[in-house]
Tab-separated table of C-alpha atoms and ligand atoms in Angstrom:
chain	number	residue	atom	x	y	z
X	1	UNK	CA	-5.297	-49.113	36.638
X	2	UNK	CA	-3.732	-46.325	38.770
X	3	UNK	CA	-0.726	-46.400	36.446
X	4	UNK	CA	-3.015	-45.956	33.367
X	5	UNK	CA	-4.757	-42.924	34.953
X	6	UNK	CA	-1.357	-41.431	35.849
X	7	UNK	CA	-0.083	-41.831	32.241
X	8	UNK	CA	-3.278	-40.296	30.921
X	9	UNK	CA	-2.950	-37.184	33.188
X	10	UNK	CA	0.725	-36.719	32.233
X	11	UNK	CA	-0.143	-36.939	28.505
X	12	UNK	CA	-2.869	-34.265	28.803
X	13	UNK	CA	-0.444	-32.040	30.746
X	14	UNK	CA	2.232	-32.384	28.017
X	15	UNK	CA	-0.245	-31.498	25.224
X	16	UNK	CA	-1.385	-28.344	27.105
X	17	UNK	CA	2.221	-27.229	27.756
X	18	UNK	CA	3.308	-27.710	24.121
X	19	UNK	CA	0.356	-25.764	22.652
X	20	UNK	CA	1.074	-22.793	24.980
X	21	UNK	CA	4.672	-22.796	23.746
X	22	UNK	CA	3.556	-22.538	20.104
X	23	UNK	CA	1.442	-19.417	20.762
X	24	UNK	CA	4.341	-17.668	22.430
X	25	UNK	CA	6.682	-18.612	19.588
X	26	UNK	CA	4.593	-16.628	17.068
X	27	UNK	CA	4.693	-13.476	19.192
X	28	UNK	CA	8.309	-13.841	20.265
X	29	UNK	CA	9.601	-14.316	16.739
X	30	UNK	CA	7.540	-11.435	15.396
X	31	UNK	CA	7.675	-13.342	12.101
X	32	UNK	CA	4.477	-14.187	10.265
X	33	UNK	CA	3.833	-17.901	10.162
X	34	UNK	CA	2.143	-19.121	6.985
X	35	UNK	CA	-0.739	-20.557	9.009
X	36	UNK	CA	-1.068	-17.472	11.175
X	37	UNK	CA	-4.572	-16.045	10.950
X	38	UNK	CA	-5.408	-12.357	10.470
X	39	UNK	CA	-5.871	-11.525	14.142
X	40	UNK	CA	-2.617	-13.235	15.104
X	41	UNK	CA	-0.891	-11.344	12.255
X	42	UNK	CA	-2.231	-8.069	13.617
X	43	UNK	CA	-1.112	-8.850	17.147
X	44	UNK	CA	2.397	-9.807	16.026
X	45	UNK	CA	2.848	-6.375	14.365
X	46	UNK	CA	1.263	-4.754	17.397
X	47	UNK	CA	3.271	-6.596	20.016
X	48	UNK	CA	6.499	-6.177	18.180
X	49	UNK	CA	6.057	-2.859	16.334
X	50	UNK	CA	8.806	-1.290	18.463
X	51	UNK	CA	10.595	1.621	16.828
X	52	UNK	CA	9.160	2.398	13.374
X	53	UNK	CA	11.129	3.383	10.283
X	54	UNK	CA	9.001	4.915	7.504
X	55	UNK	CA	11.024	4.606	4.295
X	56	UNK	CA	9.730	5.851	0.966
X	57	UNK	CA	10.852	6.169	-2.601
X	58	UNK	CA	9.202	8.730	-4.889
X	59	UNK	CA	9.853	10.462	-8.192
X	60	UNK	CA	10.035	13.887	-6.544
X	61	UNK	CA	13.567	14.439	-5.240
X	62	UNK	CA	15.049	11.738	-7.419
X	63	UNK	CA	15.083	13.727	-10.667
X	64	UNK	CA	17.912	15.856	-12.032
X	65	UNK	CA	16.256	19.275	-12.204
X	66	UNK	CA	13.327	19.072	-9.845
X	67	UNK	CA	10.061	19.799	-11.644
X	68	UNK	CA	9.446	22.438	-14.276
X	69	UNK	CA	7.908	25.678	-13.016
X	70	UNK	CA	4.125	25.758	-12.967
X	71	UNK	CA	3.738	22.003	-13.134
X	72	UNK	CA	0.102	21.012	-12.830
X	73	UNK	CA	-0.012	18.940	-9.670
X	74	UNK	CA	-3.393	17.457	-10.521
X	75	UNK	CA	-2.719	16.656	-14.170
X	76	UNK	CA	0.603	14.989	-13.372
X	77	UNK	CA	-1.162	12.677	-10.908
X	78	UNK	CA	2.205	12.029	-9.318
X	79	UNK	CA	2.986	15.283	-7.584
X	80	UNK	CA	0.807	16.767	-4.897
X	81	UNK	CA	1.068	20.151	-3.319
X	82	UNK	CA	1.230	19.844	0.422
X	83	UNK	CA	0.831	23.269	2.016
X	84	UNK	CA	2.502	24.795	-1.069
X	85	UNK	CA	5.361	22.260	-1.054
X	86	UNK	CA	5.672	19.831	-3.969
X	87	UNK	CA	5.558	16.261	-2.739
X	88	UNK	CA	5.495	12.948	-4.558
X	89	UNK	CA	2.547	10.673	-3.861
X	90	UNK	CA	4.594	8.161	-1.870
X	91	UNK	CA	6.153	11.024	0.067
X	92	UNK	CA	2.756	12.356	1.142
X	93	UNK	CA	1.564	8.941	2.263
X	94	UNK	CA	4.833	8.384	4.147
X	95	UNK	CA	4.436	11.777	5.849
X	96	UNK	CA	1.025	10.825	7.257
X	97	UNK	CA	2.341	7.457	8.407
X	98	UNK	CA	5.340	9.008	10.171
X	99	UNK	CA	3.079	11.490	11.900
X	100	UNK	CA	0.624	8.820	13.020
X	101	UNK	CA	3.183	6.227	14.142
X	102	UNK	CA	5.809	8.610	15.529
X	103	UNK	CA	8.178	6.857	13.138
X	104	UNK	CA	11.429	8.121	11.684
X	105	UNK	CA	11.030	9.174	8.071
X	106	UNK	CA	13.635	8.119	5.533
X	107	UNK	CA	13.769	9.107	1.846
X	108	UNK	CA	15.397	6.489	-0.381
X	109	UNK	CA	17.477	8.554	-2.813
X	110	UNK	CA	19.687	7.527	-5.696
X	111	UNK	CA	23.192	8.761	-6.419
X	112	UNK	CA	22.432	9.276	-10.107
X	113	UNK	CA	19.256	11.285	-10.637
X	114	UNK	CA	16.504	10.327	-13.078
X	115	UNK	CA	15.559	12.669	-15.952
X	116	UNK	CA	12.903	15.215	-14.939
X	117	UNK	CA	11.153	14.579	-18.235
X	118	UNK	CA	8.437	12.027	-17.438
X	119	UNK	CA	8.711	9.971	-20.639
X	120	UNK	CA	12.499	9.776	-20.419
X	121	UNK	CA	12.226	8.673	-16.816
X	122	UNK	CA	9.707	5.981	-17.685
X	123	UNK	CA	12.053	4.736	-20.420
X	124	UNK	CA	15.047	4.676	-18.074
X	125	UNK	CA	13.078	2.805	-15.414
X	126	UNK	CA	12.096	0.181	-17.999
X	127	UNK	CA	15.698	-0.232	-19.094
X	128	UNK	CA	16.891	-0.602	-15.482
X	129	UNK	CA	14.225	-3.222	-14.900
X	130	UNK	CA	15.104	-5.257	-17.987
X	131	UNK	CA	18.827	-5.136	-17.130
X	132	UNK	CA	18.222	-5.793	-13.428
X	133	UNK	CA	20.176	-2.645	-12.501
X	134	UNK	CA	20.201	-1.773	-8.795
X	135	UNK	CA	21.102	1.942	-8.702
X	136	UNK	CA	23.502	3.139	-5.983
X	137	UNK	CA	21.819	4.952	-3.114
X	138	UNK	CA	23.080	8.027	-1.295
X	139	UNK	CA	20.587	7.730	1.545
X	140	UNK	CA	21.639	5.858	4.696
X	141	UNK	CA	19.479	4.717	7.616
X	142	UNK	CA	21.027	5.828	10.882
X	143	UNK	CA	20.966	3.351	13.759
X	144	UNK	CA	19.260	0.715	11.574
X	145	UNK	CA	19.381	-2.015	14.260
X	146	UNK	CA	17.188	0.000	16.602
X	147	UNK	CA	14.148	-0.327	14.281
X	148	UNK	CA	11.764	-3.254	14.618
X	149	UNK	CA	9.188	-2.236	11.980
X	150	UNK	CA	9.644	-0.865	8.503
X	151	UNK	CA	6.685	0.838	6.840
X	152	UNK	CA	7.664	1.021	3.173
X	153	UNK	CA	5.927	3.313	0.672
X	154	UNK	CA	6.719	3.264	-3.049
X	155	UNK	CA	5.141	3.901	-6.468
X	156	UNK	CA	4.398	0.871	-8.620
X	157	UNK	CA	6.917	1.021	-11.484
X	158	UNK	CA	6.345	-1.270	-14.413
X	159	UNK	CA	4.254	-3.642	-12.287
X	160	UNK	CA	7.167	-4.013	-9.880
X	161	UNK	CA	9.153	-2.263	-7.150
X	162	UNK	CA	11.204	0.681	-8.451
X	163	UNK	CA	14.759	-0.626	-8.833
X	164	UNK	CA	16.101	1.692	-6.066
X	165	UNK	CA	13.843	-0.229	-3.644
X	166	UNK	CA	15.672	-3.419	-4.635
X	167	UNK	CA	18.928	-1.555	-3.815
X	168	UNK	CA	17.448	-0.668	-0.412
X	169	UNK	CA	16.636	-4.311	0.401
X	170	UNK	CA	20.102	-5.309	-0.775
X	171	UNK	CA	21.668	-2.904	1.737
X	172	UNK	CA	19.562	-3.745	4.784
X	173	UNK	CA	18.639	-7.078	6.330
X	174	UNK	CA	15.147	-7.146	7.867
X	175	UNK	CA	15.340	-10.659	9.338
X	176	UNK	CA	13.150	-10.853	12.461
X	177	UNK	CA	11.568	-7.462	11.758
X	178	UNK	CA	8.109	-6.408	10.485
X	179	UNK	CA	7.634	-4.888	7.050
X	180	UNK	CA	4.297	-3.152	6.357
X	181	UNK	CA	3.816	-2.277	2.696
X	182	UNK	CA	1.999	0.713	1.147
X	183	UNK	CA	2.111	1.561	-2.537
X	184	UNK	CA	0.696	4.137	-4.917
X	185	UNK	CA	-0.122	3.267	-8.518
X	186	UNK	CA	-1.833	4.208	-11.765
X	187	UNK	CA	-4.103	1.164	-11.931
X	188	UNK	CA	-1.917	-1.883	-11.225
X	189	UNK	CA	-2.329	-1.937	-7.439
X	190	UNK	CA	0.454	-3.874	-5.689
X	191	UNK	CA	1.064	-6.136	-8.731
X	192	UNK	CA	3.264	-8.900	-7.297
X	193	UNK	CA	5.317	-6.664	-5.020
X	194	UNK	CA	4.233	-8.158	-1.683
X	195	UNK	CA	5.492	-11.577	-2.737
X	196	UNK	CA	8.678	-10.019	-4.154
X	197	UNK	CA	9.414	-8.261	-0.849
X	198	UNK	CA	8.843	-11.509	1.058
X	199	UNK	CA	11.296	-13.229	-1.296
X	200	UNK	CA	13.883	-10.473	-0.844
X	201	UNK	CA	13.460	-10.580	2.943
X	202	UNK	CA	12.470	-14.187	3.677
X	203	UNK	CA	12.929	-13.880	7.443
X	204	UNK	CA	10.824	-10.745	7.869
X	205	UNK	CA	7.063	-10.643	8.586
X	206	UNK	CA	5.596	-8.900	5.546
X	207	UNK	CA	2.110	-7.378	5.899
X	208	UNK	CA	0.018	-5.707	3.211
X	209	UNK	CA	-1.015	-2.115	3.961
X	210	UNK	CA	-2.820	-0.189	1.190
X	211	UNK	CA	-2.409	0.298	-2.550
X	212	UNK	CA	-3.636	3.826	-3.339
X	213	UNK	CA	-4.573	4.957	-6.858
X	214	UNK	CA	-2.560	8.081	-7.775
X	215	UNK	CA	-5.583	10.331	-8.329
X	216	UNK	CA	-6.925	9.393	-4.886
X	217	UNK	CA	-3.773	10.149	-2.886
X	218	UNK	CA	-4.712	13.728	-1.989
X	219	UNK	CA	-7.843	12.465	-0.209
X	220	UNK	CA	-6.406	9.294	1.295
X	221	UNK	CA	-5.163	10.444	4.699
X	222	UNK	CA	-8.152	9.115	6.672
X	223	UNK	CA	-7.974	5.740	4.935
X	224	UNK	CA	-4.256	5.476	5.716
X	225	UNK	CA	-4.798	6.374	9.361
X	226	UNK	CA	-7.625	3.833	9.627
X	227	UNK	CA	-5.409	1.105	8.156
X	228	UNK	CA	-2.618	1.874	10.630
X	229	UNK	CA	-5.183	1.556	13.421
X	230	UNK	CA	-6.296	-1.849	12.071
X	231	UNK	CA	-2.689	-3.010	11.986
X	232	UNK	CA	-2.129	-1.697	15.489
X	233	UNK	CA	0.720	0.622	14.587
X	234	UNK	CA	-1.030	3.995	14.853
X	235	UNK	CA	-0.462	6.155	17.951
D	1	FMN	C1	8.681	4.842	-14.292
D	1	FMN	C2	7.231	4.697	-13.959
D	1	FMN	C3	6.586	3.501	-14.159
D	1	FMN	C4	5.254	3.329	-13.762
D	1	FMN	N1	4.663	2.112	-13.946
D	1	FMN	C5	3.406	1.899	-13.475
D	1	FMN	C6	2.783	0.625	-13.574
D	1	FMN	O1	3.347	-0.327	-14.118
D	1	FMN	N2	1.539	0.477	-13.059
D	1	FMN	C7	0.859	1.492	-12.467
D	1	FMN	O2	-0.244	1.293	-12.003
D	1	FMN	N3	1.421	2.725	-12.356
D	1	FMN	C8	2.674	2.954	-12.839
D	1	FMN	N4	3.248	4.197	-12.727
D	1	FMN	C9	2.471	5.297	-12.092
D	1	FMN	C10	2.910	5.551	-10.634
D	1	FMN	O3	2.960	4.353	-9.884
D	1	FMN	C11	1.940	6.501	-9.948
D	1	FMN	O4	1.730	7.660	-10.695
D	1	FMN	C12	2.409	6.875	-8.536
D	1	FMN	O5	1.338	7.449	-7.822
D	1	FMN	C13	3.581	7.845	-8.547
D	1	FMN	O6	4.027	8.042	-7.232
D	1	FMN	P1	5.188	9.081	-6.855
D	1	FMN	O7	4.631	10.476	-7.062
D	1	FMN	O8	5.463	8.846	-5.412
D	1	FMN	O9	6.382	8.817	-7.699
D	1	FMN	C14	4.551	4.408	-13.164
D	1	FMN	C15	5.202	5.644	-12.998
D	1	FMN	C16	6.522	5.791	-13.395
D	1	FMN	C17	7.219	7.120	-13.202
Protein backbone atom coordinates (compact mmCIF):
# COMPACT_ATOMS: atom_id res chain seq x y z
CA UNK A 1 0.00 0.00 0.00
CA UNK A 2 2.76 2.45 1.06
CA UNK A 3 4.61 1.56 -2.14
CA UNK A 4 1.48 2.37 -4.25
CA UNK A 5 1.09 5.80 -2.57
CA UNK A 6 4.81 6.50 -3.13
CA UNK A 7 4.54 5.63 -6.87
CA UNK A 8 1.46 7.80 -7.18
CA UNK A 9 3.22 10.86 -5.61
CA UNK A 10 6.29 10.40 -7.84
CA UNK A 11 4.07 10.20 -10.97
CA UNK A 12 2.24 13.45 -10.09
CA UNK A 13 5.60 15.14 -9.43
CA UNK A 14 6.95 14.05 -12.86
CA UNK A 15 3.84 15.34 -14.69
CA UNK A 16 4.13 18.77 -12.97
CA UNK A 17 7.87 19.04 -13.78
CA UNK A 18 7.41 18.13 -17.47
CA UNK A 19 4.57 20.64 -18.05
CA UNK A 20 6.68 23.47 -16.54
CA UNK A 21 9.48 22.57 -18.94
CA UNK A 22 7.17 22.89 -21.96
CA UNK A 23 6.12 26.45 -21.03
CA UNK A 24 9.71 27.56 -20.73
CA UNK A 25 10.59 25.95 -24.06
CA UNK A 26 8.16 28.24 -25.93
CA UNK A 27 9.66 31.38 -24.41
CA UNK A 28 13.27 30.24 -24.64
CA UNK A 29 13.04 29.29 -28.30
CA UNK A 30 11.24 32.51 -29.20
CA UNK A 31 9.76 30.45 -32.05
CA UNK A 32 6.01 30.29 -32.52
CA UNK A 33 4.65 26.83 -31.89
CA UNK A 34 1.69 25.87 -34.09
CA UNK A 35 -0.45 25.26 -31.01
CA UNK A 36 0.66 28.44 -29.30
CA UNK A 37 -2.31 30.63 -28.47
CA UNK A 38 -2.52 34.38 -29.11
CA UNK A 39 -1.41 35.49 -25.65
CA UNK A 40 1.56 33.11 -25.67
CA UNK A 41 2.44 34.40 -29.17
CA UNK A 42 2.38 37.96 -27.87
CA UNK A 43 4.55 37.12 -24.89
CA UNK A 44 7.13 35.32 -27.03
CA UNK A 45 7.61 38.46 -29.19
CA UNK A 46 7.62 40.56 -26.03
CA UNK A 47 10.04 38.44 -24.07
CA UNK A 48 12.37 38.00 -26.95
CA UNK A 49 11.95 41.23 -28.95
CA UNK A 50 15.54 42.22 -28.15
CA UNK A 51 17.13 44.54 -30.68
CA UNK A 52 14.70 45.46 -33.48
CA UNK A 53 15.54 45.79 -37.17
CA UNK A 54 12.88 47.64 -39.20
CA UNK A 55 13.46 46.70 -42.85
CA UNK A 56 11.30 48.04 -45.65
CA UNK A 57 11.06 47.91 -49.39
CA UNK A 58 9.22 50.66 -51.27
CA UNK A 59 8.93 52.03 -54.79
CA UNK A 60 10.38 55.39 -53.78
CA UNK A 61 14.18 55.17 -53.89
CA UNK A 62 14.18 52.09 -56.07
CA UNK A 63 13.40 53.85 -59.35
CA UNK A 64 15.88 55.19 -61.89
CA UNK A 65 15.00 58.88 -61.93
CA UNK A 66 13.17 59.49 -58.69
CA UNK A 67 9.69 60.87 -59.31
CA UNK A 68 8.68 63.44 -61.88
CA UNK A 69 8.39 67.01 -60.61
CA UNK A 70 5.00 67.97 -59.25
CA UNK A 71 3.84 64.41 -58.77
CA UNK A 72 0.46 64.31 -57.08
CA UNK A 73 1.11 62.48 -53.83
CA UNK A 74 -2.56 61.79 -53.24
CA UNK A 75 -3.47 60.67 -56.75
CA UNK A 76 -0.49 58.32 -56.95
CA UNK A 77 -1.63 56.61 -53.74
CA UNK A 78 1.88 55.27 -53.36
CA UNK A 79 3.88 58.34 -52.46
CA UNK A 80 3.20 60.43 -49.41
CA UNK A 81 4.69 63.73 -48.48
CA UNK A 82 6.17 63.59 -45.03
CA UNK A 83 7.08 67.09 -43.87
CA UNK A 84 7.75 68.02 -47.52
CA UNK A 85 9.85 64.89 -48.17
CA UNK A 86 8.56 62.31 -50.66
CA UNK A 87 8.21 58.94 -49.00
CA UNK A 88 6.82 55.64 -50.23
CA UNK A 89 3.95 54.16 -48.24
CA UNK A 90 6.05 51.34 -46.78
CA UNK A 91 8.75 53.86 -45.91
CA UNK A 92 6.33 56.00 -43.90
CA UNK A 93 4.99 53.02 -41.99
CA UNK A 94 8.54 51.81 -41.32
CA UNK A 95 9.49 55.28 -40.05
CA UNK A 96 6.73 55.23 -37.42
CA UNK A 97 7.68 51.71 -36.37
CA UNK A 98 11.36 52.60 -35.99
CA UNK A 99 10.45 55.63 -33.93
CA UNK A 100 8.11 53.67 -31.67
CA UNK A 101 10.33 50.61 -31.19
CA UNK A 102 13.70 52.38 -31.14
CA UNK A 103 14.61 50.00 -33.95
CA UNK A 104 17.27 50.40 -36.61
CA UNK A 105 15.78 51.33 -39.96
CA UNK A 106 16.99 49.57 -43.08
CA UNK A 107 15.94 50.31 -46.68
CA UNK A 108 16.07 47.27 -48.96
CA UNK A 109 17.46 48.67 -52.22
CA UNK A 110 18.19 47.01 -55.53
CA UNK A 111 21.35 47.35 -57.60
CA UNK A 112 19.39 47.84 -60.82
CA UNK A 113 16.71 50.50 -60.46
CA UNK A 114 13.12 50.09 -61.63
CA UNK A 115 11.66 52.44 -64.28
CA UNK A 116 10.13 55.58 -62.75
CA UNK A 117 7.19 55.21 -65.11
CA UNK A 118 4.52 53.40 -63.08
CA UNK A 119 3.17 51.18 -65.87
CA UNK A 120 6.65 50.12 -66.96
CA UNK A 121 7.52 49.29 -63.38
CA UNK A 122 4.38 47.22 -62.95
CA UNK A 123 5.24 45.33 -66.14
CA UNK A 124 8.82 44.69 -65.00
CA UNK A 125 7.65 43.47 -61.60
CA UNK A 126 5.28 41.02 -63.30
CA UNK A 127 8.06 39.72 -65.53
CA UNK A 128 10.41 39.27 -62.55
CA UNK A 129 7.68 37.37 -60.72
CA UNK A 130 6.93 35.04 -63.62
CA UNK A 131 10.65 34.33 -64.15
CA UNK A 132 11.35 34.02 -60.42
CA UNK A 133 14.09 36.67 -60.66
CA UNK A 134 15.66 37.70 -57.35
CA UNK A 135 17.25 41.10 -58.07
CA UNK A 136 20.67 41.84 -56.55
CA UNK A 137 20.57 44.14 -53.54
CA UNK A 138 23.00 46.92 -52.71
CA UNK A 139 21.74 47.36 -49.16
CA UNK A 140 23.49 45.46 -46.36
CA UNK A 141 22.39 45.00 -42.75
CA UNK A 142 25.22 45.89 -40.41
CA UNK A 143 25.74 43.64 -37.39
CA UNK A 144 22.86 41.37 -38.47
CA UNK A 145 23.43 38.83 -35.66
CA UNK A 146 22.71 41.42 -32.98
CA UNK A 147 19.02 41.69 -34.03
CA UNK A 148 16.41 39.42 -32.49
CA UNK A 149 13.29 40.88 -34.17
CA UNK A 150 12.69 41.93 -37.73
CA UNK A 151 9.72 44.19 -38.47
CA UNK A 152 9.29 43.95 -42.23
CA UNK A 153 7.24 46.45 -44.25
CA UNK A 154 6.56 46.03 -47.97
CA UNK A 155 3.99 46.84 -50.67
CA UNK A 156 1.92 43.96 -52.00
CA UNK A 157 3.17 43.38 -55.56
CA UNK A 158 1.10 41.13 -57.77
CA UNK A 159 -0.47 39.43 -54.75
CA UNK A 160 2.99 38.51 -53.49
CA UNK A 161 6.15 39.88 -51.89
CA UNK A 162 8.11 42.20 -54.21
CA UNK A 163 10.94 40.08 -55.63
CA UNK A 164 13.64 42.16 -53.84
CA UNK A 165 12.11 40.94 -50.55
CA UNK A 166 12.77 37.37 -51.69
CA UNK A 167 16.40 38.46 -52.32
CA UNK A 168 16.49 39.84 -48.76
CA UNK A 169 15.34 36.53 -47.24
CA UNK A 170 17.84 34.70 -49.41
CA UNK A 171 20.68 36.79 -47.95
CA UNK A 172 19.73 36.62 -44.28
CA UNK A 173 18.80 33.68 -42.08
CA UNK A 174 16.19 34.51 -39.42
CA UNK A 175 16.22 31.13 -37.65
CA UNK A 176 15.35 31.61 -33.97
CA UNK A 177 14.33 35.24 -34.51
CA UNK A 178 10.93 37.00 -34.62
CA UNK A 179 9.53 38.42 -37.84
CA UNK A 180 6.59 40.84 -37.55
CA UNK A 181 4.96 41.62 -40.89
CA UNK A 182 3.33 44.87 -42.08
CA UNK A 183 2.24 45.48 -45.65
CA UNK A 184 0.58 48.19 -47.71
CA UNK A 185 -1.67 47.35 -50.64
CA UNK A 186 -4.24 48.50 -53.18
CA UNK A 187 -6.97 46.06 -52.13
CA UNK A 188 -5.33 42.63 -51.84
CA UNK A 189 -4.31 42.87 -48.18
CA UNK A 190 -1.52 40.43 -47.27
CA UNK A 191 -2.54 37.93 -50.01
CA UNK A 192 -0.56 34.81 -49.08
CA UNK A 193 2.59 36.62 -47.99
CA UNK A 194 2.55 35.59 -44.31
CA UNK A 195 2.62 31.92 -45.28
CA UNK A 196 5.29 32.62 -47.91
CA UNK A 197 7.54 34.32 -45.34
CA UNK A 198 7.08 31.40 -42.94
CA UNK A 199 8.09 29.03 -45.75
CA UNK A 200 11.15 31.13 -46.61
CA UNK A 201 12.15 31.32 -42.94
CA UNK A 202 10.81 28.08 -41.43
CA UNK A 203 12.69 28.47 -38.14
CA UNK A 204 11.56 32.02 -37.42
CA UNK A 205 8.43 33.04 -35.45
CA UNK A 206 6.32 34.92 -37.99
CA UNK A 207 3.59 37.23 -36.64
CA UNK A 208 1.03 39.20 -38.62
CA UNK A 209 1.08 42.97 -38.04
CA UNK A 210 -1.20 45.12 -40.24
CA UNK A 211 -2.12 45.31 -43.91
CA UNK A 212 -2.82 48.98 -44.68
CA UNK A 213 -4.76 50.12 -47.77
CA UNK A 214 -2.65 52.63 -49.74
CA UNK A 215 -5.15 55.49 -49.49
CA UNK A 216 -5.28 55.07 -45.71
CA UNK A 217 -1.52 55.17 -45.06
CA UNK A 218 -1.33 58.91 -44.37
CA UNK A 219 -3.76 58.51 -41.46
CA UNK A 220 -2.53 55.17 -40.14
CA UNK A 221 0.09 56.17 -37.58
CA UNK A 222 -2.15 55.68 -34.52
CA UNK A 223 -3.31 52.27 -35.75
CA UNK A 224 0.30 51.19 -36.29
CA UNK A 225 1.34 52.37 -32.84
CA UNK A 226 -1.63 50.58 -31.27
CA UNK A 227 -0.70 47.34 -33.04
CA UNK A 228 2.90 47.56 -31.83
CA UNK A 229 1.55 47.99 -28.30
CA UNK A 230 -0.64 44.87 -28.71
CA UNK A 231 2.37 42.90 -29.90
CA UNK A 232 4.44 44.22 -27.02
CA UNK A 233 7.15 45.76 -29.16
CA UNK A 234 6.33 49.46 -28.75
CA UNK A 235 8.42 51.58 -26.37
C1 LIG B 1 4.48 46.53 -59.29
C2 LIG B 1 3.26 46.74 -58.45
C3 LIG B 1 2.37 45.72 -58.25
C4 LIG B 1 1.27 45.89 -57.40
N1 LIG B 1 0.43 44.83 -57.20
C5 LIG B 1 -0.58 44.95 -56.29
C6 LIG B 1 -1.44 43.85 -56.00
O1 LIG B 1 -1.32 42.77 -56.57
N2 LIG B 1 -2.40 44.02 -55.06
C7 LIG B 1 -2.60 45.20 -54.41
O2 LIG B 1 -3.47 45.28 -53.57
N3 LIG B 1 -1.80 46.27 -54.67
C8 LIG B 1 -0.80 46.17 -55.59
N4 LIG B 1 0.01 47.25 -55.85
C9 LIG B 1 -0.24 48.53 -55.13
C10 LIG B 1 0.75 48.75 -53.97
O3 LIG B 1 0.83 47.62 -53.13
C11 LIG B 1 0.31 49.94 -53.12
O4 LIG B 1 0.07 51.07 -53.89
C12 LIG B 1 1.34 50.26 -52.03
O5 LIG B 1 0.74 51.11 -51.06
C13 LIG B 1 2.59 50.93 -52.57
O6 LIG B 1 3.52 51.08 -51.54
P1 LIG B 1 4.92 51.84 -51.73
O7 LIG B 1 4.61 53.32 -51.92
O8 LIG B 1 5.66 51.62 -50.46
O9 LIG B 1 5.64 51.26 -52.90
C14 LIG B 1 1.07 47.13 -56.74
C15 LIG B 1 1.97 48.19 -56.98
C16 LIG B 1 3.05 48.00 -57.83
C17 LIG B 1 4.01 49.14 -58.07
